[in-house]
Coordinates of C-alpha atoms in Angstrom, one line a residue:
X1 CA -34.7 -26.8 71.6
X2 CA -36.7 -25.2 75.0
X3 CA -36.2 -21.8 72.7
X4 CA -37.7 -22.8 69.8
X5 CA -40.4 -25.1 71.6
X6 CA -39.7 -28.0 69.6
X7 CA -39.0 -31.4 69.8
X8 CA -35.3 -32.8 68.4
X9 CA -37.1 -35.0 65.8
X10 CA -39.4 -32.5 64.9
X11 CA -36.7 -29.8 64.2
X12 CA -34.7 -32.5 62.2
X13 CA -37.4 -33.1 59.7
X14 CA -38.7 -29.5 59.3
X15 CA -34.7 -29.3 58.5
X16 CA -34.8 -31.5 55.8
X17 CA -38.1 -30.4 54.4
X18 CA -36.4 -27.1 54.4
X19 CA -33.2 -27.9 52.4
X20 CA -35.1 -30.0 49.8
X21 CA -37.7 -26.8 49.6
X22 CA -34.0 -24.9 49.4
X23 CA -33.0 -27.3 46.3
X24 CA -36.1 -26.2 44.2
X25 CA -35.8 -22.8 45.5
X26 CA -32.2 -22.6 43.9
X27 CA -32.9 -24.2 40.5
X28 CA -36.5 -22.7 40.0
X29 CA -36.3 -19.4 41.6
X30 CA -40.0 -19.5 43.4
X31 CA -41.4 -22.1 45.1
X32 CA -39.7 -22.2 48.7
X33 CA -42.8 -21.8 51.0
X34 CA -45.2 -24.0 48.5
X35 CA -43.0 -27.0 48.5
X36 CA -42.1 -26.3 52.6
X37 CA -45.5 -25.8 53.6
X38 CA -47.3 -28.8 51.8
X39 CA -45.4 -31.3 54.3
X40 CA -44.5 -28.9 57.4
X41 CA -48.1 -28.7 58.1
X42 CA -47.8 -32.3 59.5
X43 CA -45.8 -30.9 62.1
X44 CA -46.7 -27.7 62.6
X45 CA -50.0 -25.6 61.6
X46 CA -49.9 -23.0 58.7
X47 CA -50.1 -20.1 60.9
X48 CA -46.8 -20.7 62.7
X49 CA -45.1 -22.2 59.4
X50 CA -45.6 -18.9 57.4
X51 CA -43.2 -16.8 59.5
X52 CA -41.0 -19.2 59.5
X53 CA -41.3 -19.4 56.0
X54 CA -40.4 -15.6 55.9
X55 CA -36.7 -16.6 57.1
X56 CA -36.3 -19.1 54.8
X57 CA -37.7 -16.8 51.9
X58 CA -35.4 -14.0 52.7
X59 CA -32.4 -16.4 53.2
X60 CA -32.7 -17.7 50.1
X61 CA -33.3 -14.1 48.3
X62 CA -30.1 -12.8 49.7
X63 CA -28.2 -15.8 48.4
X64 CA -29.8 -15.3 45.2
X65 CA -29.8 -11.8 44.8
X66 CA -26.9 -10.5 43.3
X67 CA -27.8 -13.3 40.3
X68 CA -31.6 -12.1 39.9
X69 CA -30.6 -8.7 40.1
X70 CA -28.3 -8.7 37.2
X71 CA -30.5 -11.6 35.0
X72 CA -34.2 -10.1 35.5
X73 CA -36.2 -7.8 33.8
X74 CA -36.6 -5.1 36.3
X75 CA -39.6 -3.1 34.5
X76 CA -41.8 -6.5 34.5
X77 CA -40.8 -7.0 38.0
X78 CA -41.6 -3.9 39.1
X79 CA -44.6 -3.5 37.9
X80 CA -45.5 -7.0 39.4
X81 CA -44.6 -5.4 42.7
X82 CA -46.5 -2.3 42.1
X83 CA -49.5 -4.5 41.1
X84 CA -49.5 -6.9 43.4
X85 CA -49.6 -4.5 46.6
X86 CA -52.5 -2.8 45.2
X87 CA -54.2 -6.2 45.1
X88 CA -53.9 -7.6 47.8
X89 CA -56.1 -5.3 50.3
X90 CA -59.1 -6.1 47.8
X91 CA -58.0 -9.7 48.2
X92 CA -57.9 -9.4 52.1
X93 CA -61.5 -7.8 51.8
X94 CA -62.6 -10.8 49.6
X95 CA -61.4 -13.0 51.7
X96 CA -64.0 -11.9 54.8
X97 CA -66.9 -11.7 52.2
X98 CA -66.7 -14.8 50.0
X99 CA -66.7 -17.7 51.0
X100 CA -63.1 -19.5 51.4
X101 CA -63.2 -23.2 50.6
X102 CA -64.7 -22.6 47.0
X103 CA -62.3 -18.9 46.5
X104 CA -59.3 -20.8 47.0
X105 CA -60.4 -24.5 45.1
X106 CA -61.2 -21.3 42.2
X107 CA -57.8 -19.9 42.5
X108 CA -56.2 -23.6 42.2
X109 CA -58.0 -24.4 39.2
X110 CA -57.2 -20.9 37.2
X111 CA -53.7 -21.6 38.0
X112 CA -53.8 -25.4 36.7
X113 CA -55.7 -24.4 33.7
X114 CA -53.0 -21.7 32.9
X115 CA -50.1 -23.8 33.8
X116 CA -51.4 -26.7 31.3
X117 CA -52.3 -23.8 28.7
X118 CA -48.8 -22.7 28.9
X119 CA -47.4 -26.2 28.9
X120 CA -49.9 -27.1 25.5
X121 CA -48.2 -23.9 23.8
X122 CA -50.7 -22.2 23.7
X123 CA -49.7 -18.6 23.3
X124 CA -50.7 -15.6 25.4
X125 CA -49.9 -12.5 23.8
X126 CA -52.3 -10.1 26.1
X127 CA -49.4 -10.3 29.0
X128 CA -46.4 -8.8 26.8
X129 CA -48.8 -6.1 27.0
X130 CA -48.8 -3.2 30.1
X131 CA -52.2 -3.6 31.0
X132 CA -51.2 -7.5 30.9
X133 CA -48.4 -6.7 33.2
X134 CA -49.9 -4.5 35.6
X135 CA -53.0 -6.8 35.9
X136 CA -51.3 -10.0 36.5
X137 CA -49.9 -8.0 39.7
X138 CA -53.0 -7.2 41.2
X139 CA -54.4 -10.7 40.2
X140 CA -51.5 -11.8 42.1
X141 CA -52.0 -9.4 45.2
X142 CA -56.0 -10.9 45.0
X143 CA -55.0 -14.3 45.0
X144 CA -52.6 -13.6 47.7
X145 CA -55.4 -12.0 50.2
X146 CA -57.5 -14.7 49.2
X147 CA -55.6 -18.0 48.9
X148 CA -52.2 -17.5 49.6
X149 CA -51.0 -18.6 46.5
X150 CA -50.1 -15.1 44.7
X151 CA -46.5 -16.1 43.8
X152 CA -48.1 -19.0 41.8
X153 CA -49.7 -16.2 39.3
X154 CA -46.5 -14.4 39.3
X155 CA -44.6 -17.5 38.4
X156 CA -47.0 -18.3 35.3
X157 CA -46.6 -14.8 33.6
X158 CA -43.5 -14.4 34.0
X159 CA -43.2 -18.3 32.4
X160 CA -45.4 -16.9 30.1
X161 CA -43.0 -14.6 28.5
X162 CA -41.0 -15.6 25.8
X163 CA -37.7 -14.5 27.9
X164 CA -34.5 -16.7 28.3
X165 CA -34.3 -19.1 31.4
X166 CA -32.2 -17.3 33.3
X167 CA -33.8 -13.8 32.9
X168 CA -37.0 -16.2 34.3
X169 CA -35.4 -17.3 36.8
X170 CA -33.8 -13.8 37.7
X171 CA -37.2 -12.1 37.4
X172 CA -38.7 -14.5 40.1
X173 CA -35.9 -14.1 42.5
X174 CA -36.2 -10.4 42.7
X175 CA -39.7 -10.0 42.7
X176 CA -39.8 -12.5 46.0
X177 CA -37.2 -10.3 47.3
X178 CA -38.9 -7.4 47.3
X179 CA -42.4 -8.7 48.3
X180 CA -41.0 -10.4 51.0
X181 CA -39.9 -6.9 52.4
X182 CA -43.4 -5.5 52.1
X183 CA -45.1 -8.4 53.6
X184 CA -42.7 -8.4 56.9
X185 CA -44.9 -5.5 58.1
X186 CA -48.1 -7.4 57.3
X187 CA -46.6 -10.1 59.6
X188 CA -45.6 -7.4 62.6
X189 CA -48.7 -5.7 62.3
X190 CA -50.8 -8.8 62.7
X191 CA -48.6 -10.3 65.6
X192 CA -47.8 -13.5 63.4
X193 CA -43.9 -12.7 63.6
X194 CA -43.3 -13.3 67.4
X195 CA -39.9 -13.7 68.8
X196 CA -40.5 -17.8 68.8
X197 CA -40.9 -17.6 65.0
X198 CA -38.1 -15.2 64.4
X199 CA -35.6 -17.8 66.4
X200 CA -37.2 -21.2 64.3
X201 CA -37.1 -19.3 61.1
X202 CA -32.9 -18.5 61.6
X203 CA -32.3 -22.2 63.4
X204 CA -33.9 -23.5 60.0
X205 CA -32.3 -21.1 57.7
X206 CA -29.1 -22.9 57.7
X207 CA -30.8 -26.2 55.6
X208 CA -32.8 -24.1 53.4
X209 CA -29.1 -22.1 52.6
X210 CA -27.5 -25.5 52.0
X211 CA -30.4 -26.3 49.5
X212 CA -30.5 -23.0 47.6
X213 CA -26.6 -24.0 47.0
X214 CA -27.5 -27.1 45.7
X215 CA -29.9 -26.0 43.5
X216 CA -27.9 -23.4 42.3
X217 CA -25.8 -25.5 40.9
X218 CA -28.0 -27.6 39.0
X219 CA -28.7 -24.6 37.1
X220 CA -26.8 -24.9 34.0
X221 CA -26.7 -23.5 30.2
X222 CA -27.2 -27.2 29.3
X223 CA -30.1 -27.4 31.6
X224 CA -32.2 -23.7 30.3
X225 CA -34.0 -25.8 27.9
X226 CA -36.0 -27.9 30.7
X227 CA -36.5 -25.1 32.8
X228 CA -39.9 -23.7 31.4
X229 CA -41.6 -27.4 31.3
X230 CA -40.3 -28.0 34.7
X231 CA -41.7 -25.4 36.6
X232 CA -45.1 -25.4 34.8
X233 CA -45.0 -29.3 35.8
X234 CA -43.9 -28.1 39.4
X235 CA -46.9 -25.4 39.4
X236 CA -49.3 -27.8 38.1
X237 CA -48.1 -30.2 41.3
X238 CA -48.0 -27.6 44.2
X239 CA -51.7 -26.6 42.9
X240 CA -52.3 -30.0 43.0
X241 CA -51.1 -31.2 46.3
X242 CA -52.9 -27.6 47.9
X243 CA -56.2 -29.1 46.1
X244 CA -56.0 -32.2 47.7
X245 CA -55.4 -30.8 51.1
X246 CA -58.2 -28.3 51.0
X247 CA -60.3 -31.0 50.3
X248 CA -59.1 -33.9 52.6
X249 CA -59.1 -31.8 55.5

């Protein structure tokens, strides 16, 4: 506890917060850090949460790898990749030139708007295209730089798609594999991952491991039906819950 600079209670309930976060990590495939960092902010500000965060992201990719990697549609997700590093230095310049409060409450209500599109049937038939594919990266990447919430974009086109569940799923687990691993040098670079956060990240990654588990195994063939209206409910939520905070505080 000296190590990690943390009180017992405090490390217990950022240990649960992180095995539920694990649960919808396992059945959604995205989602981790949004769920994590909506209540772990009551303990501890966003700034030390997010490389924390980083461990439990990257526990829960290696866990889930060997599944996305065989399920997910490698072309769309690399081109997400490939798009979504080219966005987000524009995004990071944004972010110093608009202003923040009203970029981010912008960001929330596109990705509401989309998710509620999506959940109305309404079809979008520009993102089975490649300039669809490519642009939803660098939308991502903007979105990223500007409001942190990049993966959300990424989780509504690849939703979007009329794919099976598990290729959804399997998409979303390798794409936050592999942007994890490009944004570990954004964190060194800026000094964010310290030797403090590297030890609370792995002392946590044991409950977010146990939840990924879990959640694994709630995903079932007799469960694939619910899994589209179920994350687009979860999206709508997270972008909800972020609203609320940007404007409460």
């Amino acid at each position: 506890m000296n190590a990690l600079s943390l009180a017992p209670g405090v490390y217990l309930w950022l240990g649960l917060i992180c095995f539920v976060a694990g649960l919808v990590r396992g059945f959604s495939g995205f989602a981790l850090s949004a769920v994590a960092m909506s209540v772990a902010v009551l303990f501890l500000p966003p700034v030390e949460m997010i490389p924390i965060l980083w461990w439990q992201e990257m526990t829960a990719s290696m866990l889930m790898l060997r599944g996305g990697w065989q399920d997910a549609d490698r072309r769309v997700t690399y081109g997400l990749v490939i798009g979504s590093a080219a966005g987000l230095p524009l995004g990071l310049w944004l972010t110093n030139w608009l202003t923040p409060e009203p970029s981010k409450l912008a960001a929330l209500l596109v990705i509401m708007a989309l998710a509620a599109a999506q959940l109305a049937r309404v079809r979008m038939r520009f993102l089975a295209t490649r300039p669809g594919l490519y642009g939803s990266g660098v939308m991502s990447g903007i979105v990223t730089g500007i409001a942190g919430v990049g993966g959300m974009v990424v989780a509504l086109y690849v939703l979007a798609r009329e794919s099976a569940a598990r290729q959804m799923r399997g998409s979303l687990v390798l794409y936050l594999f592999l942007s994890s691993l490009i944004s570990m040098v954004t964190l060194v670079l800026f000094e964010v991952m310290t030797w403090q956060a590297m030890l609370r990240g792995l002392a946590l990654a044991p409950f977010s491991a146990l939840g990924v588990m879990v959640g694994k195994l709630a995903f079932r063939p007799a469960w694939e039906p619910y899994y589209k209206p179920f994350c687009l409910v979860l999206l709508l939520a997270l972008a909800f819950a972020a609203m609320a905070r940007l404007v409460l505080t």
